[in-house]
Short mmCIF file of C-alpha atoms and ligand atoms in Angstrom, two decimals:
data_model
loop_
_atom_site.label_atom_id
_atom_site.label_comp_id
_atom_site.label_asym_id
_atom_site.label_seq_id
_atom_site.Cartn_x
_atom_site.Cartn_y
_atom_site.Cartn_z
CA UNK L 274 0.00 0.00 0.00
CA UNK L 275 1.41 3.40 -0.92
CA UNK L 276 1.00 6.79 0.74
CA UNK L 277 -1.21 9.63 -0.47
CA UNK L 278 1.89 11.63 -1.48
CA UNK L 279 3.31 8.71 -3.46
CA UNK L 280 -0.01 8.25 -5.27
CA UNK L 281 -0.17 11.97 -6.07
CA UNK L 282 3.38 11.91 -7.45
CA UNK L 283 2.71 8.87 -9.62
CA UNK L 284 -0.40 10.54 -11.04
CA UNK L 285 1.44 13.77 -11.77
CA UNK L 286 4.15 11.90 -13.66
CA UNK L 287 1.58 10.15 -15.89
CA UNK L 288 -0.03 12.96 -17.80
CA UNK L 289 -1.86 12.85 -21.10
CA UNK L 290 0.06 14.60 -23.89
CA UNK L 291 -1.15 18.20 -23.98
CA UNK L 292 -3.29 19.00 -27.03
CA UNK L 293 -3.92 22.63 -27.89
CA UNK L 294 -7.03 23.81 -29.74
CA UNK L 295 -7.96 27.28 -30.94
CA UNK L 296 -11.51 28.14 -29.87
CA UNK L 297 -13.84 31.06 -30.56
CA UNK L 298 -13.89 33.33 -27.51
CA UNK L 299 -17.48 32.47 -26.59
CA UNK L 300 -16.43 28.84 -26.04
CA UNK L 301 -13.42 29.63 -23.85
CA UNK L 302 -14.96 30.14 -20.42
CA UNK L 303 -13.48 27.64 -17.92
CA UNK L 304 -10.79 26.42 -20.35
CA UNK L 305 -7.05 26.54 -19.57
CA UNK L 306 -5.31 29.27 -21.57
CA UNK L 307 -2.47 28.00 -23.77
CA UNK L 308 -0.87 31.28 -24.80
CA UNK L 309 0.28 34.42 -23.01
CA UNK L 310 -1.97 37.43 -23.54
CA UNK L 311 -0.31 40.80 -24.21
CA UNK L 312 -1.75 44.30 -24.33
CA UNK L 313 -2.14 45.29 -28.01
CA UNK L 314 -2.42 48.99 -27.00
CA UNK L 315 -2.01 51.00 -23.85
CA UNK L 316 -4.71 50.40 -21.18
CA UNK L 317 -6.51 52.79 -21.48
CA UNK L 318 -5.49 53.61 -25.07
CA UNK L 319 -6.00 57.40 -24.65
CA UNK L 320 -6.47 59.91 -21.83
CA UNK L 321 -10.04 58.96 -20.99
CA UNK L 322 -12.51 61.39 -19.48
CA UNK L 323 -14.11 59.74 -16.40
CA UNK L 324 -16.92 62.21 -15.61
CA UNK L 325 -19.48 64.07 -17.74
CA UNK L 326 -18.72 67.80 -17.51
CA UNK L 327 -16.23 70.28 -18.96
CA UNK L 328 -12.51 70.01 -19.77
CA UNK L 329 -10.38 73.06 -19.01
CA UNK L 330 -6.78 74.22 -18.93
CA UNK L 331 -6.20 74.28 -15.15
CA UNK L 332 -3.92 77.32 -15.49
CA UNK L 333 -6.93 79.50 -16.33
CA UNK L 334 -8.72 78.31 -13.18
CA UNK L 335 -5.68 78.83 -10.95
CA UNK L 336 -5.30 82.41 -12.21
CA UNK L 337 -8.83 83.15 -11.02
CA UNK L 338 -11.07 82.53 -14.00
CA UNK L 339 -14.50 81.06 -13.08
CA UNK L 340 -16.66 81.81 -16.16
CA UNK L 341 -15.64 80.18 -19.45
CA UNK L 342 -17.06 80.12 -22.98
CA UNK L 343 -18.04 76.65 -24.16
CA UNK L 344 -16.28 75.98 -27.48
CA UNK L 345 -18.03 72.69 -28.26
CA UNK L 346 -18.94 69.16 -27.13
CA UNK L 347 -16.70 66.05 -27.15
CA UNK L 348 -18.81 62.87 -27.03
CA UNK L 349 -17.34 59.40 -26.44
CA UNK L 350 -16.47 57.89 -29.81
CA UNK L 351 -15.50 61.15 -31.52
CA UNK L 352 -11.92 61.96 -32.63
CA UNK L 353 -9.93 64.21 -30.28
CA UNK L 354 -11.02 67.85 -30.14
CA UNK L 355 -8.67 70.72 -29.42
CA UNK L 356 -9.31 73.67 -27.09
CA UNK L 357 -8.64 76.77 -29.23
CA UNK L 358 -8.83 79.48 -26.57
CA UNK L 359 -7.10 78.38 -23.36
CA UNK L 360 -9.51 80.56 -21.32
CA UNK L 361 -12.51 78.64 -22.68
CA UNK L 362 -13.69 75.07 -22.11
CA UNK L 363 -15.15 72.07 -23.97
CA UNK L 364 -18.01 69.92 -22.76
CA UNK L 365 -16.77 66.31 -22.46
CA UNK L 366 -18.57 63.02 -21.87
CA UNK L 367 -17.36 59.99 -19.89
CA UNK L 368 -15.33 57.81 -22.26
CA UNK L 369 -14.36 60.67 -24.58
CA UNK L 370 -10.72 61.32 -25.45
CA UNK L 371 -9.47 64.32 -23.45
CA UNK L 372 -9.23 67.35 -25.80
CA UNK L 373 -5.75 68.67 -26.47
CA UNK L 374 -5.04 71.90 -24.60
CA UNK L 375 -6.98 70.69 -21.54
CA UNK L 376 -5.70 68.90 -18.44
CA UNK L 377 -8.61 68.89 -15.97
CA UNK L 378 -12.25 67.76 -16.02
CA UNK L 379 -14.95 69.34 -13.85
CA UNK L 380 -18.27 67.52 -13.28
CA UNK L 381 -21.59 69.03 -14.36
CA UNK L 382 -22.53 68.91 -10.65
CA UNK L 383 -19.81 71.51 -9.95
CA UNK L 384 -20.70 74.01 -12.69
CA UNK L 385 -23.66 75.86 -14.12
CA UNK L 386 -24.13 76.26 -17.87
CA UNK L 387 -26.11 79.07 -19.42
CA UNK L 388 -25.96 81.03 -22.65
CA UNK L 389 -22.97 79.13 -24.01
CA UNK L 390 -20.93 79.68 -20.84
CA UNK L 391 -19.92 77.51 -17.91
CA UNK L 392 -19.58 78.96 -14.40
CA UNK L 393 -17.44 76.97 -11.98
CA UNK L 394 -19.07 76.71 -8.56
CA UNK L 395 -16.56 74.53 -6.77
CA UNK L 396 -13.27 75.89 -5.44
CA UNK L 397 -11.53 72.57 -4.87
CA UNK L 398 -10.48 71.78 -8.43
CA UNK L 399 -7.29 69.74 -8.68
CA UNK L 400 -5.22 69.73 -11.84
CA UNK L 401 -5.58 66.38 -13.63
CA UNK L 402 -8.81 65.36 -11.88
CA UNK L 403 -11.32 63.00 -13.51
CA UNK L 404 -8.90 61.66 -16.12
CA UNK L 405 -7.90 58.00 -16.58
CA UNK L 406 -4.49 58.48 -18.16
CA UNK L 407 -3.29 56.60 -21.24
CA UNK L 408 -1.22 53.55 -20.21
CA UNK L 409 -1.95 54.11 -16.50
CA UNK L 410 -3.15 50.47 -16.08
CA UNK L 411 -0.91 48.62 -18.55
CA UNK L 412 1.41 49.59 -21.43
CA UNK L 413 1.20 48.23 -24.98
CA UNK L 414 3.20 44.98 -25.08
CA UNK L 415 2.76 44.20 -21.36
CA UNK L 416 2.02 40.59 -20.41
CA UNK L 417 -1.49 40.67 -18.96
CA UNK L 418 -2.50 37.01 -18.56
CA UNK L 419 -0.14 34.05 -18.24
CA UNK L 420 -0.47 30.80 -20.14
CA UNK L 421 -1.88 28.19 -17.74
CA UNK L 422 -4.56 30.49 -16.33
CA UNK L 423 -8.13 29.21 -16.16
CA UNK L 424 -10.21 31.53 -18.31
CA UNK L 425 -12.88 33.24 -16.22
CA UNK L 426 -15.02 36.28 -16.95
CA UNK L 427 -12.05 38.61 -16.22
CA UNK L 428 -9.87 36.92 -18.88
CA UNK L 429 -12.77 36.93 -21.37
CA UNK L 430 -12.91 40.72 -20.89
CA UNK L 431 -9.17 41.00 -21.58
CA UNK L 432 -9.40 38.81 -24.71
CA UNK L 433 -12.24 40.94 -26.04
CA UNK L 434 -10.37 44.18 -25.28
CA UNK L 435 -7.21 43.09 -27.11
CA UNK L 436 -9.22 41.73 -30.04
CA UNK L 437 -8.58 38.03 -29.46
CA UNK L 438 -11.62 36.42 -31.02
CA UNK L 439 -9.91 33.03 -31.24
CA UNK L 440 -7.90 31.74 -28.27
CA UNK L 441 -5.48 28.83 -27.81
CA UNK L 442 -6.74 26.52 -25.04
CA UNK L 443 -6.06 23.01 -23.74
CA UNK L 444 -8.21 20.39 -25.40
CA UNK L 445 -10.22 18.33 -22.93
CA UNK L 446 -9.77 14.56 -23.02
CA UNK L 447 -12.35 12.06 -24.25
CA UNK L 448 -13.69 10.32 -21.13
CA UNK L 449 -15.69 7.12 -20.62
CA UNK L 450 -17.41 6.66 -17.23
CA UNK L 451 -18.32 3.07 -16.36
CA UNK L 452 -20.25 1.51 -13.52
CA UNK L 453 -19.62 -2.14 -12.66
CA UNK L 454 -21.62 -4.61 -10.63
CA UNK L 455 -24.60 -6.98 -10.94
CA UNK L 456 -26.47 -5.22 -8.15
CA UNK L 457 -26.82 -2.03 -10.20
CA UNK L 458 -29.82 -0.96 -12.29
CA UNK L 459 -30.38 2.26 -14.19
CA UNK L 460 -32.13 5.18 -12.57
CA UNK L 461 -35.40 4.82 -14.49
CA UNK L 462 -35.81 1.27 -13.19
CA UNK L 463 -37.44 0.11 -9.96
CA UNK L 464 -34.79 -1.91 -8.13
CA UNK L 465 -35.56 -5.37 -6.75
CA UNK L 466 -34.86 -5.89 -3.04
CA UNK L 467 -31.24 -6.88 -3.78
CA UNK L 468 -30.54 -4.09 -6.26
CA UNK L 469 -29.62 -0.38 -6.17
CA UNK L 470 -29.46 2.36 -8.81
CA UNK L 471 -26.10 3.16 -10.37
CA UNK L 472 -25.70 6.62 -8.85
CA UNK L 473 -21.90 6.87 -9.12
CA UNK L 474 -22.07 7.33 -12.88
CA UNK L 475 -24.49 10.23 -12.68
CA UNK L 476 -22.52 11.96 -9.93
CA UNK L 477 -19.21 11.47 -11.75
CA UNK L 478 -20.63 12.73 -15.05
CA UNK L 479 -21.94 15.84 -13.29
CA UNK L 480 -18.49 16.64 -11.83
CA UNK L 481 -16.94 16.11 -15.27
CA UNK L 482 -19.57 18.40 -16.75
CA UNK L 483 -18.59 21.07 -14.25
CA UNK L 484 -15.02 20.67 -15.54
CA UNK L 485 -16.24 21.15 -19.12
CA UNK L 486 -16.07 17.48 -20.10
CA UNK L 487 -19.00 15.70 -21.76
CA UNK L 488 -18.39 12.07 -20.90
CA UNK L 489 -19.85 8.90 -22.41
CA UNK L 490 -21.15 6.22 -20.06
CA UNK L 491 -21.49 2.46 -19.92
CA UNK L 492 -22.27 -0.33 -17.51
CA UNK L 493 -20.41 -3.62 -17.09
CA UNK L 494 -21.81 -6.67 -15.28
CA UNK L 495 -19.66 -8.81 -12.99
CA UNK L 496 -18.68 -11.04 -15.88
CA UNK L 497 -14.96 -11.37 -16.61
CA UNK L 498 -15.33 -12.08 -20.32
CA UNK L 499 -17.77 -9.30 -20.98
CA UNK L 500 -15.69 -6.81 -18.97
CA UNK L 501 -12.63 -7.83 -20.95
CA UNK L 502 -14.31 -7.62 -24.34
CA UNK L 503 -15.94 -4.24 -23.80
CA UNK L 504 -13.05 -2.60 -21.92
CA UNK L 505 -10.74 -3.60 -24.75
CA UNK L 506 -12.90 -1.53 -27.12
CA UNK L 507 -13.10 1.44 -24.73
CA UNK L 508 -9.30 1.46 -24.35
CA UNK L 509 -9.04 2.01 -28.11
CA UNK L 510 -11.43 4.94 -28.28
CA UNK L 511 -11.06 6.93 -25.03
CA UNK L 512 -8.17 8.80 -23.43
CA UNK L 513 -9.53 8.43 -19.91
CA UNK L 514 -11.48 5.46 -18.55
CA UNK L 515 -13.14 6.02 -15.17
CA UNK L 516 -14.50 2.89 -13.57
CA UNK L 517 -16.16 2.47 -10.22
CA UNK L 518 -16.46 -0.74 -8.25
CA UNK L 519 -14.88 -4.14 -8.61
CA UNK L 520 -11.39 -3.25 -7.37
CA UNK L 521 -11.33 -4.70 -3.85
CA UNK L 522 -10.96 -8.25 -2.52
CA UNK L 523 -14.33 -9.76 -3.46
CA UNK L 524 -14.79 -12.88 -5.58
CA UNK L 525 -16.35 -10.72 -8.29
CA UNK L 526 -13.91 -7.82 -8.11
CA UNK L 527 -12.43 -8.67 -11.51
CA UNK L 528 -11.07 -5.34 -12.64
CA UNK L 529 -7.42 -5.55 -11.51
CA UNK L 530 -7.01 -8.97 -13.20
CA UNK L 531 -8.86 -8.04 -16.37
CA UNK L 532 -7.06 -4.71 -16.73
CA UNK L 533 -3.72 -6.48 -16.37
CA UNK L 534 -4.75 -9.06 -18.99
CA UNK L 535 -5.57 -6.20 -21.39
CA UNK L 536 -2.04 -4.83 -21.00
CA UNK L 537 -2.96 -1.91 -18.74
CA UNK L 538 0.08 -1.36 -16.55
CA UNK L 539 -0.81 -1.00 -12.88
CA UNK L 540 0.92 2.04 -11.37
CA UNK L 541 -0.69 1.67 -7.98
CA UNK L 542 -3.45 -0.24 -6.21
CA UNK L 543 -4.44 0.71 -2.65
CA UNK L 544 -3.53 3.91 -0.83
CA UNK L 545 -3.15 4.50 2.91
CA UNK L 546 -6.31 6.56 3.09
CA UNK L 547 -9.94 6.45 4.14
CA UNK L 548 -12.15 6.52 2.25
CA UNK L 549 -10.89 5.29 -1.12
CA UNK L 550 -8.33 2.72 -0.04
CA UNK L 551 -8.65 0.30 -3.01
CA UNK L 552 -8.14 2.97 -5.72
CA UNK L 553 -6.38 1.40 -8.76
CA UNK L 554 -4.57 3.47 -11.40
CA UNK L 555 -2.84 2.38 -14.58
CA UNK L 556 -1.85 3.29 -18.12
CA UNK L 557 -2.40 1.48 -21.42
CA UNK L 558 0.38 1.31 -24.06
CA UNK L 559 -2.13 2.84 -26.51
CA UNK L 560 -1.99 6.06 -24.45
CA UNK L 561 -5.15 5.93 -22.36
CA UNK L 562 -5.18 6.13 -18.56
CA UNK L 563 -7.45 4.11 -16.30
CA UNK L 564 -8.86 5.39 -13.02
CA UNK L 565 -10.49 2.37 -11.39
CA UNK L 566 -12.18 3.94 -8.37
CA UNK L 567 -13.61 2.02 -5.42
CA UNK L 568 -17.34 1.37 -5.73
CA UNK L 569 -18.52 2.89 -2.46
CA UNK L 570 -20.03 6.27 -3.40
CA UNK L 571 -17.98 8.40 -0.98
CA UNK L 572 -14.81 6.53 -1.94
CA UNK L 573 -15.18 7.09 -5.68
CA UNK L 574 -16.25 10.69 -5.07
CA UNK L 575 -13.24 11.36 -2.83
CA UNK L 576 -10.78 9.86 -5.35
CA UNK L 577 -12.33 12.03 -8.05
CA UNK L 578 -11.99 15.19 -5.95
CA UNK L 579 -8.56 14.53 -4.43
CA UNK L 580 -6.81 12.79 -7.35
CA UNK L 581 -8.62 13.01 -10.67
CA UNK L 582 -9.26 16.76 -10.65
CA UNK L 583 -5.64 17.73 -9.76
CA UNK L 584 -4.41 15.19 -12.33
CA UNK L 585 -6.68 16.67 -15.00
CA UNK L 586 -5.62 20.23 -14.18
CA UNK L 587 -1.97 19.22 -14.43
CA UNK L 588 -2.59 17.39 -17.73
CA UNK L 589 -4.25 20.49 -19.13
CA UNK L 590 -1.24 22.65 -18.21
CA UNK L 591 -3.07 24.63 -15.55
CA UNK L 592 -0.74 26.70 -13.33
CA UNK L 593 -0.16 25.23 -9.89
CA UNK L 594 -2.48 26.23 -7.13
CA UNK L 595 -2.36 25.52 -3.40
CA UNK L 596 -5.21 24.02 -1.43
CA UNK L 597 -6.81 26.45 0.99
CA UNK L 598 -6.74 25.50 4.68
CA UNK L 599 -9.72 25.45 6.99
CA UNK L 600 -9.88 25.35 10.79
CA UNK L 601 -11.52 22.39 12.52
CA UNK L 602 -14.40 23.68 14.61
CA UNK L 603 -14.82 20.39 16.55
CA UNK L 604 -12.16 17.83 17.40
CA UNK L 605 -12.01 14.48 15.54
CA UNK L 606 -10.42 11.17 16.54
CA UNK L 607 -9.06 8.88 13.85
CA UNK L 608 -6.77 6.04 14.91
CA UNK L 609 -5.85 4.03 11.75
CA UNK L 610 -2.47 4.79 10.19
CA UNK L 611 -4.10 6.40 7.16
CA UNK L 612 -4.82 9.85 5.82
CA UNK L 613 -8.40 10.62 6.72
CA UNK L 614 -10.41 12.66 4.24
CA UNK L 615 -13.06 13.92 6.66
CA UNK L 616 -16.32 15.25 5.30
CA UNK L 617 -16.86 18.78 6.58
CA UNK L 618 -19.39 21.57 6.38
CA UNK L 619 -17.80 24.95 5.71
CA UNK L 620 -18.80 28.19 7.39
CA UNK L 621 -17.11 31.53 8.05
CA UNK L 622 -16.53 32.68 11.62
CA UNK L 623 -17.55 36.25 12.46
CA UNK L 624 -13.88 37.28 12.28
CA UNK L 625 -13.64 35.89 8.72
CA UNK L 626 -11.93 32.54 9.31
CA UNK L 627 -12.87 29.46 7.28
CA UNK L 628 -14.30 26.87 9.68
CA UNK L 629 -14.73 23.15 8.98
CA UNK L 630 -17.37 21.30 10.98
CA UNK L 631 -16.95 17.50 10.78
CA UNK L 632 -20.03 15.71 9.39
CA UNK L 633 -19.23 12.11 10.17
CA UNK L 634 -21.98 10.03 8.54
CA UNK L 635 -21.91 6.23 8.34
CA UNK L 636 -18.83 5.53 6.28
CA UNK L 637 -18.09 5.41 2.58
CA UNK L 638 -21.49 3.98 1.60
CA UNK L 639 -23.41 6.91 3.13
CA UNK L 640 -24.01 9.05 0.07
CA UNK L 641 -26.83 11.00 1.75
CA UNK L 642 -24.20 12.48 4.07
CA UNK L 643 -22.57 14.28 1.11
CA UNK L 644 -25.61 16.51 0.88
CA UNK L 645 -24.65 18.10 4.20
CA UNK L 646 -20.91 18.37 3.50
CA UNK L 647 -19.05 20.93 1.36
CA UNK L 648 -15.60 19.41 1.24
CA UNK L 649 -12.98 16.98 2.54
CA UNK L 650 -10.52 18.10 5.20
CA UNK L 651 -7.27 16.20 4.62
CA UNK L 652 -6.09 14.95 8.04
CA UNK L 653 -2.53 13.56 8.01
CA UNK L 654 -1.16 10.25 9.28
CA UNK L 655 0.95 10.12 12.43
CA UNK L 656 -1.75 11.63 14.65
CA UNK L 657 -4.92 10.26 16.29
CA UNK L 658 -6.44 13.43 17.70
CA UNK L 659 -7.27 16.42 15.58
CA UNK L 660 -8.15 19.30 17.86
CA UNK L 661 -10.62 22.11 17.31
CA UNK L 662 -8.64 25.18 16.19
CA UNK L 663 -6.10 23.24 14.08
CA UNK L 664 -5.95 24.05 10.34
CA UNK L 665 -5.74 21.41 7.58
CA UNK L 666 -5.89 21.39 3.75
CA UNK L 667 -9.41 21.60 2.37
CA UNK L 668 -10.68 20.06 -0.86
CA UNK L 669 -13.91 21.83 -1.77
CA UNK L 670 -16.39 19.64 -3.63
CA UNK L 671 -17.02 20.16 -7.32
N1 LIG U 732 -12.14 -8.02 2.48
C1 LIG U 732 -12.14 -6.73 2.16
N2 LIG U 732 -13.28 -6.18 1.71
C2 LIG U 732 -13.31 -4.89 1.37
C3 LIG U 732 -12.15 -4.09 1.49
C4 LIG U 732 -10.98 -4.70 1.95
O1 LIG U 732 -9.91 -4.07 2.09
N3 LIG U 732 -11.01 -6.04 2.25
N4 LIG U 732 -12.22 -2.77 1.17
C5 LIG U 732 -13.51 -2.13 1.35
C6 LIG U 732 -13.43 -0.80 0.84
S1 LIG U 732 -12.54 0.27 1.75
C7 LIG U 732 -14.12 -0.41 -0.26
S2 LIG U 732 -14.10 1.23 -0.71
C8 LIG U 732 -14.90 -1.31 -1.07
C9 LIG U 732 -14.55 -1.14 -2.54
O2 LIG U 732 -15.13 -2.12 -3.25
P1 LIG U 732 -15.07 -2.27 -4.82
O3 LIG U 732 -14.32 -1.21 -5.45
O4 LIG U 732 -14.72 -3.64 -5.09
O5 LIG U 732 -16.60 -1.98 -5.20
P2 LIG U 732 -17.82 -2.96 -5.24
O6 LIG U 732 -17.54 -4.13 -4.37
O7 LIG U 732 -18.22 -3.20 -6.61
O8 LIG U 732 -18.90 -2.05 -4.54
C10 LIG U 732 -18.75 -1.52 -3.26
C11 LIG U 732 -20.05 -0.86 -2.84
O9 LIG U 732 -20.33 0.22 -3.67
C12 LIG U 732 -21.59 0.10 -4.32
N5 LIG U 732 -21.51 0.63 -5.68
C13 LIG U 732 -20.70 0.22 -6.66
N6 LIG U 732 -20.91 0.89 -7.78
C14 LIG U 732 -21.88 1.78 -7.53
C15 LIG U 732 -22.56 2.76 -8.30
N7 LIG U 732 -22.25 3.02 -9.60
N8 LIG U 732 -23.51 3.51 -7.71
C16 LIG U 732 -23.82 3.28 -6.41
N9 LIG U 732 -23.22 2.38 -5.63
C17 LIG U 732 -22.27 1.62 -6.18
C18 LIG U 732 -21.81 -1.38 -4.33
O10 LIG U 732 -23.18 -1.72 -4.48
C19 LIG U 732 -21.23 -1.81 -3.01
O11 LIG U 732 -22.14 -1.60 -1.95
O12 LIG U 732 -14.65 -2.65 -0.72
C20 LIG U 732 -14.65 -2.91 0.70
N10 LIG U 732 -14.49 -4.31 0.92
O1 MOO U 733 -11.67 2.81 1.50
MO1 MOO U 733 -13.38 2.31 1.44
O2 MOO U 733 -13.37 3.65 0.49
O3 MOO U 733 -13.60 3.19 3.01
O4 MOO U 733 -15.12 2.25 1.77
MG1 MG U 734 -15.95 -5.26 -4.20
#
């Protein structure tokens, strides 16, 4: 049995080859950026008026002038105007380019306009006020977003501003999600007394969907030959195979044997952790990777959250990120020499700290308990008592 750290390292050293695809901007949300983004112009590209009002040469104000002729109006979207008489002013709108010959903008609230003249009614007028200066935020050529960033609304705004209508992103892998086990029926069916519905598949597909992946699904009975025949086909056509069930010690837990017979190289089987101990991971010479997750719902869910998602992010070239930590709000005892991924409910204390309340449940088959939990708190080995007030890494559910 290997440690959590060893399993994580093995996963990180078995990545899918990165494939880059250029996508229209409206399909890029949530994707991992595969190019650096640079400013094509200064941000902002011109001295931008930030208040509706008048633009003046401050020197005329500071030498005592309060009434000024209005020479004209500069709307946003018009080429730059020029102040002809430095004792006069120009009306300017928010977003307009600051007229040449002016250096200060005064809001309509601080003036009165009548008969083609503006009268300044505010004495506190600072030179340069109400102007967003050209290049103040970023200069043309500056690196604005690094390759490896997950594209969110902020990055979409940058792409649009710099005219990137097509963006290089990491291509998502083709994934097959498979349930195994003769006790499982589909969700439209009414189970017999000895049967249950195959919920793992639906939960796994929903997490994948949240990651942008549209997965295919299948079901395999506890029949060695059929598992072998159908898995062999899936290994040809998918980059990632995600199985659940059939990896422990039972008489019908055929997956480790069948996978080996299909040439899938086992990289690990069993991790010193609860839940999720019998997690099996391997690679096929054809290039696909196999995540054979334990069948218990919390176990397969935990392995997905703690291993698959970081592995996927790494495969897609996402920049490294650290897990946040949360503070235990009640103590927990856990004696086995294993990492314990404790289900916790997350709240904020009144002084803004992230608190994790343990929600114990009835073990790795208790999928109803997940409804009350928000994440797993990763409690290390080498300790039996985890006291209230101690902070540990938090994996928030997706
Ligand atoms: N003698 C031992 N028995 C078990 C051990 C062990 O070390 N020695 N480990 C236990 C642990 S821990 C886990 S976790 C499970 C893992 O079992 P498998 O991966 O072989 O999974 P199955 O036996 O097929 O199923 C386990 C459990 O999960 C339910 N299940 C499976 N698939 C689904 C699904 N798609 N949706 C909902 N529920 C599912 C299944 O009905 C079983 O109840 O093994 C322990 N045993
Ligand atoms: O390791 Mo198993 O996942 O506890 O039920
Ligand atoms: Mg089993």
